PDB file of C-alpha atoms in Angstrom:
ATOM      1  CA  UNK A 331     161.124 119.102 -32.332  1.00 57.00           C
ATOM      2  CA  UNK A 332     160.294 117.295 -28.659  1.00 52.00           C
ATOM      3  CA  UNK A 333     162.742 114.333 -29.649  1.00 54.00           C
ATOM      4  CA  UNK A 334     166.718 114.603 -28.697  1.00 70.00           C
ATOM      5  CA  UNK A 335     167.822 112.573 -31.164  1.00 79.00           C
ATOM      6  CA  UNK A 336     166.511 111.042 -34.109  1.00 88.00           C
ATOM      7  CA  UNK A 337     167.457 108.730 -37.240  1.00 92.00           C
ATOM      8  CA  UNK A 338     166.394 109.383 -41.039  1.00 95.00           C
ATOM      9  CA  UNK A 339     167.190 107.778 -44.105  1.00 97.00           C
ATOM     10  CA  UNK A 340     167.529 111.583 -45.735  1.00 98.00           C
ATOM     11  CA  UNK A 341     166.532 114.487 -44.568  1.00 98.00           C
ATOM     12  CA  UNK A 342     166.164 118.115 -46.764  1.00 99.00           C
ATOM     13  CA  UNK A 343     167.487 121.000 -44.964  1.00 98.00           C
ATOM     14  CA  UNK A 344     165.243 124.182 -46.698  1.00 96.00           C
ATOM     15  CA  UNK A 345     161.484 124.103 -47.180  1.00 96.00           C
ATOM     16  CA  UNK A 346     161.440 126.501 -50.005  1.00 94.00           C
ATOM     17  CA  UNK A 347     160.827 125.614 -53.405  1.00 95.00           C
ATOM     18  CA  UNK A 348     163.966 123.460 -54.159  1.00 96.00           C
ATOM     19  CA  UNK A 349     163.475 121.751 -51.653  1.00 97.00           C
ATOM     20  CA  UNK A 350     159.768 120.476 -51.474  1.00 98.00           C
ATOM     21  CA  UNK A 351     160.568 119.864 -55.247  1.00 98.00           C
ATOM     22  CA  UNK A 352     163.208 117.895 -54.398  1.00 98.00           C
ATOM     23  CA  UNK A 353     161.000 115.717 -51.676  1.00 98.00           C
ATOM     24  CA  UNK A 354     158.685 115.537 -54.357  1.00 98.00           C
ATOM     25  CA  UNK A 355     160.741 114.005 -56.632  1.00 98.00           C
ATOM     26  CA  UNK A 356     162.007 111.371 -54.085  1.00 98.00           C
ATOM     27  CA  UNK A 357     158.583 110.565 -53.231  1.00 98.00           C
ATOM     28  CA  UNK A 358     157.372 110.406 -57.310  1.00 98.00           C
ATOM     29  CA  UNK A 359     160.595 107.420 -57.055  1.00 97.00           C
ATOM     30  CA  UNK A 360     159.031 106.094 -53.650  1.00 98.00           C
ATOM     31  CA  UNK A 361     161.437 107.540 -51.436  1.00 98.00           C
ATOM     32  CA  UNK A 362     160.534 109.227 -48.136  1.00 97.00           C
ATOM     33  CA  UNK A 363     162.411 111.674 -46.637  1.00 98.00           C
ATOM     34  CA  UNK A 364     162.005 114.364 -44.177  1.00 98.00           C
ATOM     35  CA  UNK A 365     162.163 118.243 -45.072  1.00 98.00           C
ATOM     36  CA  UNK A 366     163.431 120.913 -42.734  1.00 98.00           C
ATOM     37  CA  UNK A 367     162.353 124.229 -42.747  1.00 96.00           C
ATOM     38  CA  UNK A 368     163.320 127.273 -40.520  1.00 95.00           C
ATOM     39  CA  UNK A 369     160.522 129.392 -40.852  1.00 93.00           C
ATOM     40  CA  UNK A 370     157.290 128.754 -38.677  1.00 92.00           C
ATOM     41  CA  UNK A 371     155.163 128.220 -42.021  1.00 88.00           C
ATOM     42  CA  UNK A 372     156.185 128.310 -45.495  1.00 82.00           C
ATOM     43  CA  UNK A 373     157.404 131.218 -46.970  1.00 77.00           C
ATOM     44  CA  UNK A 374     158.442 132.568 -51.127  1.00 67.00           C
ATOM     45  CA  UNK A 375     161.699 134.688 -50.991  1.00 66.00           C
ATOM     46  CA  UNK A 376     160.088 137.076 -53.659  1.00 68.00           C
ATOM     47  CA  UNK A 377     156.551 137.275 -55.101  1.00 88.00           C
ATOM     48  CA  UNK A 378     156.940 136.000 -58.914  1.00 93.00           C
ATOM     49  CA  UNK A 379     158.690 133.195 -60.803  1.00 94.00           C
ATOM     50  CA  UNK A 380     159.102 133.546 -64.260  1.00 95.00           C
ATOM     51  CA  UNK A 381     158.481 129.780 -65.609  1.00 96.00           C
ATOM     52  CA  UNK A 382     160.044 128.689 -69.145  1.00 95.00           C
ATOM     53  CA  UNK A 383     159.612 125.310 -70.944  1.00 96.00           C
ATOM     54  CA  UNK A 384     162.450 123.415 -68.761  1.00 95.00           C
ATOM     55  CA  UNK A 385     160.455 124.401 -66.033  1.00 96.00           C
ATOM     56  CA  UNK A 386     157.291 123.233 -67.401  1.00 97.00           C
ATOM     57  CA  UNK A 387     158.915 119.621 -68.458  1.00 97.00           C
ATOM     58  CA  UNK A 388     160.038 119.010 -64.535  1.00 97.00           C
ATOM     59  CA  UNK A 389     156.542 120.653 -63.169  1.00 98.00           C
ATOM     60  CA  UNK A 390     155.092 117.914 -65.598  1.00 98.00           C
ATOM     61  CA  UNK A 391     157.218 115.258 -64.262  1.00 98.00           C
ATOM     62  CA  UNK A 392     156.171 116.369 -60.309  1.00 98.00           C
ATOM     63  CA  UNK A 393     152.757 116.569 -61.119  1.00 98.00           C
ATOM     64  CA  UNK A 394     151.762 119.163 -60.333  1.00 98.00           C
ATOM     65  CA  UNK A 395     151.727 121.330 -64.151  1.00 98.00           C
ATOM     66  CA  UNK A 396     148.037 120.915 -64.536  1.00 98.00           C
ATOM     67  CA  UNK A 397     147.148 122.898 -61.814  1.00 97.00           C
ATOM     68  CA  UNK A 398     149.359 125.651 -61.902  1.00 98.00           C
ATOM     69  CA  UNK A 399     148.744 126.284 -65.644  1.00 98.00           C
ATOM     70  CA  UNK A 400     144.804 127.397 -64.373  1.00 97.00           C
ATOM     71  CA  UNK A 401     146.649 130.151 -62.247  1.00 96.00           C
ATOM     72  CA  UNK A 402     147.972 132.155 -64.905  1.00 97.00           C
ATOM     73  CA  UNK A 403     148.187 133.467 -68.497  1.00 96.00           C
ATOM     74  CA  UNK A 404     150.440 132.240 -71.246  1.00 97.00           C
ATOM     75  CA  UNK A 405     152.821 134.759 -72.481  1.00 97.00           C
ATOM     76  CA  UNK A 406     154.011 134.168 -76.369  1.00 96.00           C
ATOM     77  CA  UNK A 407     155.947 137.070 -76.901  1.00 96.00           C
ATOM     78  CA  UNK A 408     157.626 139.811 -75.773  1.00 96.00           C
ATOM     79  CA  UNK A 409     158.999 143.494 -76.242  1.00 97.00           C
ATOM     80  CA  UNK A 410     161.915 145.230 -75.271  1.00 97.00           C
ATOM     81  CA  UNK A 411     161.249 148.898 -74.646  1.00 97.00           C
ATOM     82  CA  UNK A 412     164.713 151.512 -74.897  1.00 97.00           C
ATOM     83  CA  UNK A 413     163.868 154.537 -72.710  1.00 96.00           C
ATOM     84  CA  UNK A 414     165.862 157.556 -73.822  1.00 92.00           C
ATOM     85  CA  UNK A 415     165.257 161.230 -72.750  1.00 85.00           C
ATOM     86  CA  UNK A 416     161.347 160.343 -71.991  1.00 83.00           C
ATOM     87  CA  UNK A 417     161.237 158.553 -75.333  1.00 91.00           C
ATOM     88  CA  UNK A 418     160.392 154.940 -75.890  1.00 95.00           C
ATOM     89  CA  UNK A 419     161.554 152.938 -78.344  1.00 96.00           C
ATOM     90  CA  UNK A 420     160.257 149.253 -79.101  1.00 94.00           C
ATOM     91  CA  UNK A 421     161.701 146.218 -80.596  1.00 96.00           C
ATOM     92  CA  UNK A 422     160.472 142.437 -80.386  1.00 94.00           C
ATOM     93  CA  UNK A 423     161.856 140.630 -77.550  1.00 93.00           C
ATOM     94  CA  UNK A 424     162.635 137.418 -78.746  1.00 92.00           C
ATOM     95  CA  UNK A 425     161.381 134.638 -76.097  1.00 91.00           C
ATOM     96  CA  UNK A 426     162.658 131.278 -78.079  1.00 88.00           C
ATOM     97  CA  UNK A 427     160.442 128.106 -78.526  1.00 90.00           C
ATOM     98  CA  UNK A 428     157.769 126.633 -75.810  1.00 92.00           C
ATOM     99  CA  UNK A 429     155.574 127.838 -72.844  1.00 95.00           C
ATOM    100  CA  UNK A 430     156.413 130.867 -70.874  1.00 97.00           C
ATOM    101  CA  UNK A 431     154.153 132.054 -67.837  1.00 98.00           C
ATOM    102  CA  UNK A 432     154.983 133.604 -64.473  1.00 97.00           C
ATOM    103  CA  UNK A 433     153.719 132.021 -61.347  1.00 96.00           C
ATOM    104  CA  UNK A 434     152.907 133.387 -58.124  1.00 95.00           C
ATOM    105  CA  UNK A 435     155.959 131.598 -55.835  1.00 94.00           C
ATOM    106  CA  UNK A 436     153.181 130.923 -52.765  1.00 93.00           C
ATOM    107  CA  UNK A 437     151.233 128.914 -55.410  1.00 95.00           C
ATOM    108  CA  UNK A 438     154.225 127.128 -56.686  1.00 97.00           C
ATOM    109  CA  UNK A 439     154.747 126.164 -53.403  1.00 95.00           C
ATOM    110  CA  UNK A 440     151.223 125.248 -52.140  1.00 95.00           C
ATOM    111  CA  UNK A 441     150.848 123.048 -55.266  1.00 97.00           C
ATOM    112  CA  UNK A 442     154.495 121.244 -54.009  1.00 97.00           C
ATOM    113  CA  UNK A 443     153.353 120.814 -50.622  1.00 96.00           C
ATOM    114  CA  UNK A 444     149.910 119.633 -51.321  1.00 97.00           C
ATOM    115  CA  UNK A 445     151.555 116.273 -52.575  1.00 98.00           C
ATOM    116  CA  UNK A 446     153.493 115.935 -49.823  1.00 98.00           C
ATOM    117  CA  UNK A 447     152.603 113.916 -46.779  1.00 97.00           C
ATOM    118  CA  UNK A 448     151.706 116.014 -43.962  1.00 93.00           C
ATOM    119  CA  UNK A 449     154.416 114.696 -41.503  1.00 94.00           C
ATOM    120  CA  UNK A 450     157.736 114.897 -43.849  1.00 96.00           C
ATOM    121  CA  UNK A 451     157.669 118.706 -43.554  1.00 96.00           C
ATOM    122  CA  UNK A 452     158.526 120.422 -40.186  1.00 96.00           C
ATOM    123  CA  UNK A 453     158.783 124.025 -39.717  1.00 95.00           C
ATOM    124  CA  UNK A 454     160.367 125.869 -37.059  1.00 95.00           C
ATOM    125  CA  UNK A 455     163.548 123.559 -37.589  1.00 95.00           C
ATOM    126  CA  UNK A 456     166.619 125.565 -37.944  1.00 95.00           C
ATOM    127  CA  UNK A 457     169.997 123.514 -38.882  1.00 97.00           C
ATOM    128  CA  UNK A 458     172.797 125.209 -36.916  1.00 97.00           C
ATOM    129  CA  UNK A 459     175.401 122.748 -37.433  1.00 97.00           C
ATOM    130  CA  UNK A 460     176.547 119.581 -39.681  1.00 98.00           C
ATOM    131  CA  UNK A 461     179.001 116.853 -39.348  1.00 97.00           C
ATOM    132  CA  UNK A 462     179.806 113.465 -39.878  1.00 97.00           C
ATOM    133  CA  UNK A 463     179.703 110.718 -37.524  1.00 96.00           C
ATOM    134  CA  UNK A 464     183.500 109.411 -37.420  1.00 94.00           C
ATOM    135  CA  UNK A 465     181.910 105.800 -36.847  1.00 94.00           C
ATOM    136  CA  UNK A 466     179.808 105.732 -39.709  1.00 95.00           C
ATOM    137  CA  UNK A 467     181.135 108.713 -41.806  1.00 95.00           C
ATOM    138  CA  UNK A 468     176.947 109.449 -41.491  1.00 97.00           C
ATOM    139  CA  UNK A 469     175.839 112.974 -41.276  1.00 98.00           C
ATOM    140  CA  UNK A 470     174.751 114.187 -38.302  1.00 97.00           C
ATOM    141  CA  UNK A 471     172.682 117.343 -38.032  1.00 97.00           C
ATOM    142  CA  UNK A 472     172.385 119.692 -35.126  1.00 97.00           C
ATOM    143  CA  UNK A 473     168.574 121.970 -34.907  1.00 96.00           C
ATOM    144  CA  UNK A 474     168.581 125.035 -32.954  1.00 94.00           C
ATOM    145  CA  UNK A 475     166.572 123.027 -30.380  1.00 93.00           C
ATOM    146  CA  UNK A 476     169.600 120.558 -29.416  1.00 94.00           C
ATOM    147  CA  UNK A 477     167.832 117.878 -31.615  1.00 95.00           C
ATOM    148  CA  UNK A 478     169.878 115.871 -33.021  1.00 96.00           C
ATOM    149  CA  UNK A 479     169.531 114.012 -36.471  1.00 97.00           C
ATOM    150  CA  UNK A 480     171.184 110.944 -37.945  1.00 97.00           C
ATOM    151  CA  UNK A 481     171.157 110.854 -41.260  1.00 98.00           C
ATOM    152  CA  UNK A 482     172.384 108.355 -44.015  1.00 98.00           C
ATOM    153  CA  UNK A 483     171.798 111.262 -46.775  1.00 98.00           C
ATOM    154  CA  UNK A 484     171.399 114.876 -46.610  1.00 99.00           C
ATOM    155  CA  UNK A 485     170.550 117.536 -49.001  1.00 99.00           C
ATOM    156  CA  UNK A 486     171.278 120.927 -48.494  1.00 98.00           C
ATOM    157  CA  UNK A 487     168.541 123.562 -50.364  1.00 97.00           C
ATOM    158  CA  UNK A 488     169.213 126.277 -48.020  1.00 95.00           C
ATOM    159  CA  UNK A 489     169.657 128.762 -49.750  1.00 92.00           C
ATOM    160  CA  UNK A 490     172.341 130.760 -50.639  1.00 91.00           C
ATOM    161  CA  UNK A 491     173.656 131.445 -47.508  1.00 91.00           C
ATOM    162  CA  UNK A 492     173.870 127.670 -46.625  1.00 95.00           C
ATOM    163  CA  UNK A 493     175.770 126.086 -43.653  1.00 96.00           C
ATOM    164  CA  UNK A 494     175.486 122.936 -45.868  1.00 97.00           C
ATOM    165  CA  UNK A 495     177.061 124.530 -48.806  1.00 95.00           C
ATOM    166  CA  UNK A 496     179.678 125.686 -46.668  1.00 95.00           C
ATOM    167  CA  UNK A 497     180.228 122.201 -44.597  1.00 97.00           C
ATOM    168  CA  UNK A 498     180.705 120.946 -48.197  1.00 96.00           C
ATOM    169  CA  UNK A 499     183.364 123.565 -49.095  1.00 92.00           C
ATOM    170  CA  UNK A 500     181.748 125.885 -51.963  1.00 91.00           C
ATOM    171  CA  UNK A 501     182.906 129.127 -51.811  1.00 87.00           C
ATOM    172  CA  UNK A 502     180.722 131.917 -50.435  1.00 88.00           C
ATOM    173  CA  UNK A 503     178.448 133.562 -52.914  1.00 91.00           C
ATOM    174  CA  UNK A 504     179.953 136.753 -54.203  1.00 91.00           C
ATOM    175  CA  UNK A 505     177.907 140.733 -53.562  1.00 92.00           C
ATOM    176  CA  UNK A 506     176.533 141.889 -57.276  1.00 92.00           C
ATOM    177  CA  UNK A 507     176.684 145.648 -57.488  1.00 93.00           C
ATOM    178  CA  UNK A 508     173.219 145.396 -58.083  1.00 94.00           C
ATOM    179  CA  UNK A 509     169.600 145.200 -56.670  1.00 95.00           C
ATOM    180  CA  UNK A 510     165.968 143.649 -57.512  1.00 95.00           C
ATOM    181  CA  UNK A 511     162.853 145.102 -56.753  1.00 96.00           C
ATOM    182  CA  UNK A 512     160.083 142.688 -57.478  1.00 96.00           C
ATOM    183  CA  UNK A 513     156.528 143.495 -56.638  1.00 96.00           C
ATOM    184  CA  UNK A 514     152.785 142.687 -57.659  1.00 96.00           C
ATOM    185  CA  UNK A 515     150.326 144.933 -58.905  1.00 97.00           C
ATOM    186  CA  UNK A 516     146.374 144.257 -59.180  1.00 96.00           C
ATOM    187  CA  UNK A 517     144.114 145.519 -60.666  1.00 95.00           C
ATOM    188  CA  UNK A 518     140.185 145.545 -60.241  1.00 92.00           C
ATOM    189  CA  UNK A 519     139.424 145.282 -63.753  1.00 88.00           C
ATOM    190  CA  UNK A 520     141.255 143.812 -66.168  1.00 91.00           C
ATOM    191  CA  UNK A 521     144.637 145.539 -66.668  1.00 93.00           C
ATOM    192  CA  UNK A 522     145.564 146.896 -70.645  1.00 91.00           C
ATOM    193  CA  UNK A 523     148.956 145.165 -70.565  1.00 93.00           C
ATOM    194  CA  UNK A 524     147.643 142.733 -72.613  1.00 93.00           C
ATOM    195  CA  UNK A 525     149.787 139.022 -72.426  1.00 95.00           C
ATOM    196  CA  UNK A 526     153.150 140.166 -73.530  1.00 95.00           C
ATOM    197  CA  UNK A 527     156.917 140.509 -71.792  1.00 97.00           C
ATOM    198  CA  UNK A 528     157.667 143.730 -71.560  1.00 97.00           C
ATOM    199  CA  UNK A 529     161.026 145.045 -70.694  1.00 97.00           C
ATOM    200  CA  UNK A 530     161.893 148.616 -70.546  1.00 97.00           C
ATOM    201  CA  UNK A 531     165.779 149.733 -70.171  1.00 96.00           C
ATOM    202  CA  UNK A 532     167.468 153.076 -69.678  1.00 95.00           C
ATOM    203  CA  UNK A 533     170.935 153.474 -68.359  1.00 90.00           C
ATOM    204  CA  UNK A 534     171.729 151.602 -65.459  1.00 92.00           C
ATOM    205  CA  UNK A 535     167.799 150.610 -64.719  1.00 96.00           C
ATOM    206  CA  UNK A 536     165.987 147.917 -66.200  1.00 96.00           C
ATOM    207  CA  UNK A 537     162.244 147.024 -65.692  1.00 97.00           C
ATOM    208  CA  UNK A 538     160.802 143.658 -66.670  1.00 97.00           C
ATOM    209  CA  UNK A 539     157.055 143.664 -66.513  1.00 97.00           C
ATOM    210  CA  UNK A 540     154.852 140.174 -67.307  1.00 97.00           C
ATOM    211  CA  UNK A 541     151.161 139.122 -66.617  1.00 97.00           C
ATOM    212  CA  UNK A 542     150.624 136.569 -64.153  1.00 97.00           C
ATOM    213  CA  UNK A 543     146.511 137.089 -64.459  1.00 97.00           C
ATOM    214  CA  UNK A 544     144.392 139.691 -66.551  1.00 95.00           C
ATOM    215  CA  UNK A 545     144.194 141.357 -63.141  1.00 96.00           C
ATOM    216  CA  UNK A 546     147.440 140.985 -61.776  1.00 97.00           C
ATOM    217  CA  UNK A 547     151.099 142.227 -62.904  1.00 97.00           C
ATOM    218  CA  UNK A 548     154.461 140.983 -61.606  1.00 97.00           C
ATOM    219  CA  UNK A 549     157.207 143.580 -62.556  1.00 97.00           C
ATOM    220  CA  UNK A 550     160.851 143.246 -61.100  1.00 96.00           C
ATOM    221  CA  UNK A 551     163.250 146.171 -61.344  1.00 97.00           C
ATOM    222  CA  UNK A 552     167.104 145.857 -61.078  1.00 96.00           C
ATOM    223  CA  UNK A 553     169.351 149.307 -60.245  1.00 96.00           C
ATOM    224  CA  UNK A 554     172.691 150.049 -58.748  1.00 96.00           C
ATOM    225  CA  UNK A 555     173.050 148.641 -55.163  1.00 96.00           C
ATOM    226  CA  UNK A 556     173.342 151.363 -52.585  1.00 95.00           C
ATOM    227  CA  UNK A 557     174.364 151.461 -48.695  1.00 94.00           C
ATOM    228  CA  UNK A 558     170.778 152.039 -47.696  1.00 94.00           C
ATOM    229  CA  UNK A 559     169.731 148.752 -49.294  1.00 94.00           C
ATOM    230  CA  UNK A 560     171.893 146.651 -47.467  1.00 92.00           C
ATOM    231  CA  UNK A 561     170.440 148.559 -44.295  1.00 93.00           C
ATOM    232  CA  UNK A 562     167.218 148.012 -42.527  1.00 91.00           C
ATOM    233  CA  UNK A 563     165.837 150.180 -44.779  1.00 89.00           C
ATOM    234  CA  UNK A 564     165.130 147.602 -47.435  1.00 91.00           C
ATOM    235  CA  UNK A 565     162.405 146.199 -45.101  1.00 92.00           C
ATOM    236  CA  UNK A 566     160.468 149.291 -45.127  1.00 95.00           C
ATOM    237  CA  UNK A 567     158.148 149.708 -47.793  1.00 95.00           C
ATOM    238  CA  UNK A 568     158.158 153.431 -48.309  1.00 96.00           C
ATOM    239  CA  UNK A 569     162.012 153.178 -49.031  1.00 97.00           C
ATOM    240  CA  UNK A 570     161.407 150.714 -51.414  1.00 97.00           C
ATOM    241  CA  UNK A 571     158.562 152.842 -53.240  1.00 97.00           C
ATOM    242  CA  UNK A 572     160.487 155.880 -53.418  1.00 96.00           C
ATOM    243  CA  UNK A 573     163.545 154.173 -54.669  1.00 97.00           C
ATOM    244  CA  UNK A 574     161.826 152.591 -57.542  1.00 97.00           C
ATOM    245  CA  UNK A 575     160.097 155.628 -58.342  1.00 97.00           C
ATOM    246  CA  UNK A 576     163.278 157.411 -57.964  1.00 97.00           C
ATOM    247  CA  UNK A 577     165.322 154.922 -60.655  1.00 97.00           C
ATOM    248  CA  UNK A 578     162.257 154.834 -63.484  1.00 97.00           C
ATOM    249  CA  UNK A 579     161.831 159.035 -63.857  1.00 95.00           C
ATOM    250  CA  UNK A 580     161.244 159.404 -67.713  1.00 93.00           C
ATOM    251  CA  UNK A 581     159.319 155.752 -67.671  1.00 96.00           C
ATOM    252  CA  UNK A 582     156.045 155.530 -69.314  1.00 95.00           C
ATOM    253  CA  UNK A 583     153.625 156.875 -66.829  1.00 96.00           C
ATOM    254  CA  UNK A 584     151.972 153.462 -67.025  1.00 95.00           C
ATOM    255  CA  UNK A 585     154.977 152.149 -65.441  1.00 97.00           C
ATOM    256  CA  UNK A 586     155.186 154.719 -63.038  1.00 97.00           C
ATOM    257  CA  UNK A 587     151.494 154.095 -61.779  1.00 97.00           C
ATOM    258  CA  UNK A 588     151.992 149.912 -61.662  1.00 97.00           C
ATOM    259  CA  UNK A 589     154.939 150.790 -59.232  1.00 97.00           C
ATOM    260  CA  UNK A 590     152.710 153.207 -57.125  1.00 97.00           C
ATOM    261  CA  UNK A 591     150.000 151.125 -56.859  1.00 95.00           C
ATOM    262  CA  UNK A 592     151.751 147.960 -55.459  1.00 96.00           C
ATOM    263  CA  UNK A 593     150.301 147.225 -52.619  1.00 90.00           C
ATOM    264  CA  UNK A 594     152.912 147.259 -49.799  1.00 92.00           C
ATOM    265  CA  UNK A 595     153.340 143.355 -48.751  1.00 90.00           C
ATOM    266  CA  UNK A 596     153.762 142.276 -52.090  1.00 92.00           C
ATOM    267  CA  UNK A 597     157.027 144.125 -52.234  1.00 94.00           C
ATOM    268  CA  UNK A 598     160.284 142.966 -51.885  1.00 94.00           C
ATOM    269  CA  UNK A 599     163.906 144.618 -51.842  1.00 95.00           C
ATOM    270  CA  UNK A 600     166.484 142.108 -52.377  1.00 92.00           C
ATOM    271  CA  UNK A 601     170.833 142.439 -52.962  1.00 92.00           C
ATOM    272  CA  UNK A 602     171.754 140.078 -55.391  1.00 92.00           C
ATOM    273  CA  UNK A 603     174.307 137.566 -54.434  1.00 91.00           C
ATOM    274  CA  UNK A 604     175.897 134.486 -57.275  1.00 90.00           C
ATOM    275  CA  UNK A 605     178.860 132.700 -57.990  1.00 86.00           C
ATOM    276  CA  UNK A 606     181.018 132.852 -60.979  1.00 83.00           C
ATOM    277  CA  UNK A 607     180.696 130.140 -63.687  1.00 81.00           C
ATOM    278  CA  UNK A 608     183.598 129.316 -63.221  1.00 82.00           C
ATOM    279  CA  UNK A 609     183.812 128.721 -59.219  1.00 80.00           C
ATOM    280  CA  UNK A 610     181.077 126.285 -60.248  1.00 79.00           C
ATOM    281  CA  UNK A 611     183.359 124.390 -62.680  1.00 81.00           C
ATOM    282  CA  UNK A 612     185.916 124.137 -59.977  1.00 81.00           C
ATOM    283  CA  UNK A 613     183.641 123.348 -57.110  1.00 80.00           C
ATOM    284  CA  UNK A 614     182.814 120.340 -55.363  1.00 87.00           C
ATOM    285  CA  UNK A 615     179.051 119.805 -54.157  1.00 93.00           C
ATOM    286  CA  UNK A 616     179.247 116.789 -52.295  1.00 94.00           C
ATOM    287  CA  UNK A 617     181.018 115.896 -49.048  1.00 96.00           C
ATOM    288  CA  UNK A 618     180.428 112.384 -47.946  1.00 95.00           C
ATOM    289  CA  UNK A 619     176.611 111.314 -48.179  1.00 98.00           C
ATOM    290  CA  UNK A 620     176.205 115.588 -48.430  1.00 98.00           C
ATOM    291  CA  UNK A 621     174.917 117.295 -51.109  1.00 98.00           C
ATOM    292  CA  UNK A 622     173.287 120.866 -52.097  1.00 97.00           C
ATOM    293  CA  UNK A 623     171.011 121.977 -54.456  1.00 96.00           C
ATOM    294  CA  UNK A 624     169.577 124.926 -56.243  1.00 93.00           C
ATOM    295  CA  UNK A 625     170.645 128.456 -54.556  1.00 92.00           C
ATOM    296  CA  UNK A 626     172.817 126.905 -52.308  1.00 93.00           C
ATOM    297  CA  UNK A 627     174.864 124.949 -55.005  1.00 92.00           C
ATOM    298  CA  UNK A 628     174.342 127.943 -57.789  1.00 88.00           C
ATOM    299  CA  UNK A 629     172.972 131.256 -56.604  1.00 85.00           C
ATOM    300  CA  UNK A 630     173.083 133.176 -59.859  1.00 78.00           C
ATOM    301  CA  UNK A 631     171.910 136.676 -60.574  1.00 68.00           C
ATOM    302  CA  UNK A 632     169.704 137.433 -63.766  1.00 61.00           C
ATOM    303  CA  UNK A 633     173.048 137.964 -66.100  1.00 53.00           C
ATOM    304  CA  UNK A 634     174.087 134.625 -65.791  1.00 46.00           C
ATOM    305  CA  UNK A 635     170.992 132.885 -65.438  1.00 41.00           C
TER     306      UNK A 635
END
């Protein structure tokens, strides 16, 4: 930003998918507001989202279901797949009621920003610092730039490692002794998955594999956390193959290849980070005319969730 200080009704701090949902919402009501993103363009954290029916209703609601339903393939059941010794054993997977598909995150986020004006989302905006005005009891934000913003409302979807949350006073998100893996995997013709859930488990590593197209596979894969993961190293897609490959030896050889054959920038190493339930019960999300929402209010790995 060119301007040193500036004055907004409310302002979003995090362009991801929380919050251009939430700017959508506001501007479904007739609200503007202005949404702040760090990154110089927009960016997933991850490569699939795995969409269930209260997900559909508030895609519905945004309008913006339509078009993502042509993107992918409905999934109506799934199978859970014990891996013992090089044996497989299957049982149903029981999904529950409604529509289940998984979404590429980029086109999740394309179809929220396509509805969005133009000049309410600016990138390259990094939020270094929040307080509020002891006049008006306002927010005021500080951008890496020296802009400053003046706010009347501000809502933190930063993440989960927020300077909102924390100006607000949640408690840091906790270190899981786990990792995720998530990657995509197409295929020139169609693959022989077929449109089910499939979720394979053996010892400490689980595998969770779903069609997003008839050519392309998301699968996510969750093992013990290790030092190297919280190094550099989880950048570099070679570690990242040979880890996987490493944690599913007596998978399915199926399973083996869709991990091989993910092509290297549509693979992600992540640590998982959440809080406790109960740190949620006890927590406060708004300070002021400040709130936060989605990560940054309830990072949760996939055991709570």
């Amino acid at each position: 930003m060119n301007v040193s200080e500036q004055e907004q009704d409310i302002v979003i701090v995090g362009g991801g998918i929380c919050g251009l949902a939430t700017a959508l919402a506001l501007r479904r009501k007739g609200i503007k507001s202005m949404v702040l993103e760090r990154s110089e363009t927009l960016r997933a954290a991850g490569v699939g989202i795995i969409m269930q029916p209260n997900g559909w209703r508030a895609l519905d609601r945004l309008g913006v279901a339509a078009k993502l339903r042509q993107t992918c393939t409905e999934i109506p059941s799934g199978v859970f797949i014990s891996v013992a010794e090089g044996k497989c054993r299957e049982s149903e997977l029981p999904l529950g009621k409604g529509e289940l598909r998984c979404l590429k995150r980029m086109e999740l986020m394309k179809a929220l920003t396509e509805e969005l004006p133009v000049e309410s989302v600016y990138l390259g905006c990094r939020a270094v610092s929040i307080v509020l005005d002891p006049l008006t009891s306002n927010p005021l934000l500080q951008l890496h730039d020296g802009t400053l913003i003046k706010a009347k409302i501000v809502i933190g979807c930063d993440g989960v490692n927020s300077i909102i949350s924390k100006f607000v006073g949640v408690n840091s998100p906790k270190l899981f002794s786990r990792c995720a893996t998530r990657g995509f995997t197409y295929y020139e013709g169609a693959h022989s998955f077929g449109d089910k859930f499939r979720f394979y488990s053996s010892n400490d590593v689980t595998l969770g594999q779903l069609p997003v197209t008839d050519k392309l596979v998301y699968w996510f894969l969750t093992r013990v956390l290790t030092s190297q993961d919280l190094s550099d190293a989880k950048k570099d897609p070679t570690y990242i193959t040979k880890a996987s490959l490493e944690a599913i030896k007596g998978f399915p050889e199926e399973i083996v290849e869709l991990v091989k054959n993910t092509e290297p920038k549509a693979l992600y190493l992540t640590e998982l980070r959440y809080r406790a339930p109960w740190d949620l019960v006890r927590a406060k999300f708004r300070k002021g005319t400040v709130v936060v929402a989605g990560d940054a209010m309830h990072a949760m790995c996939p055991f709570i969730s």
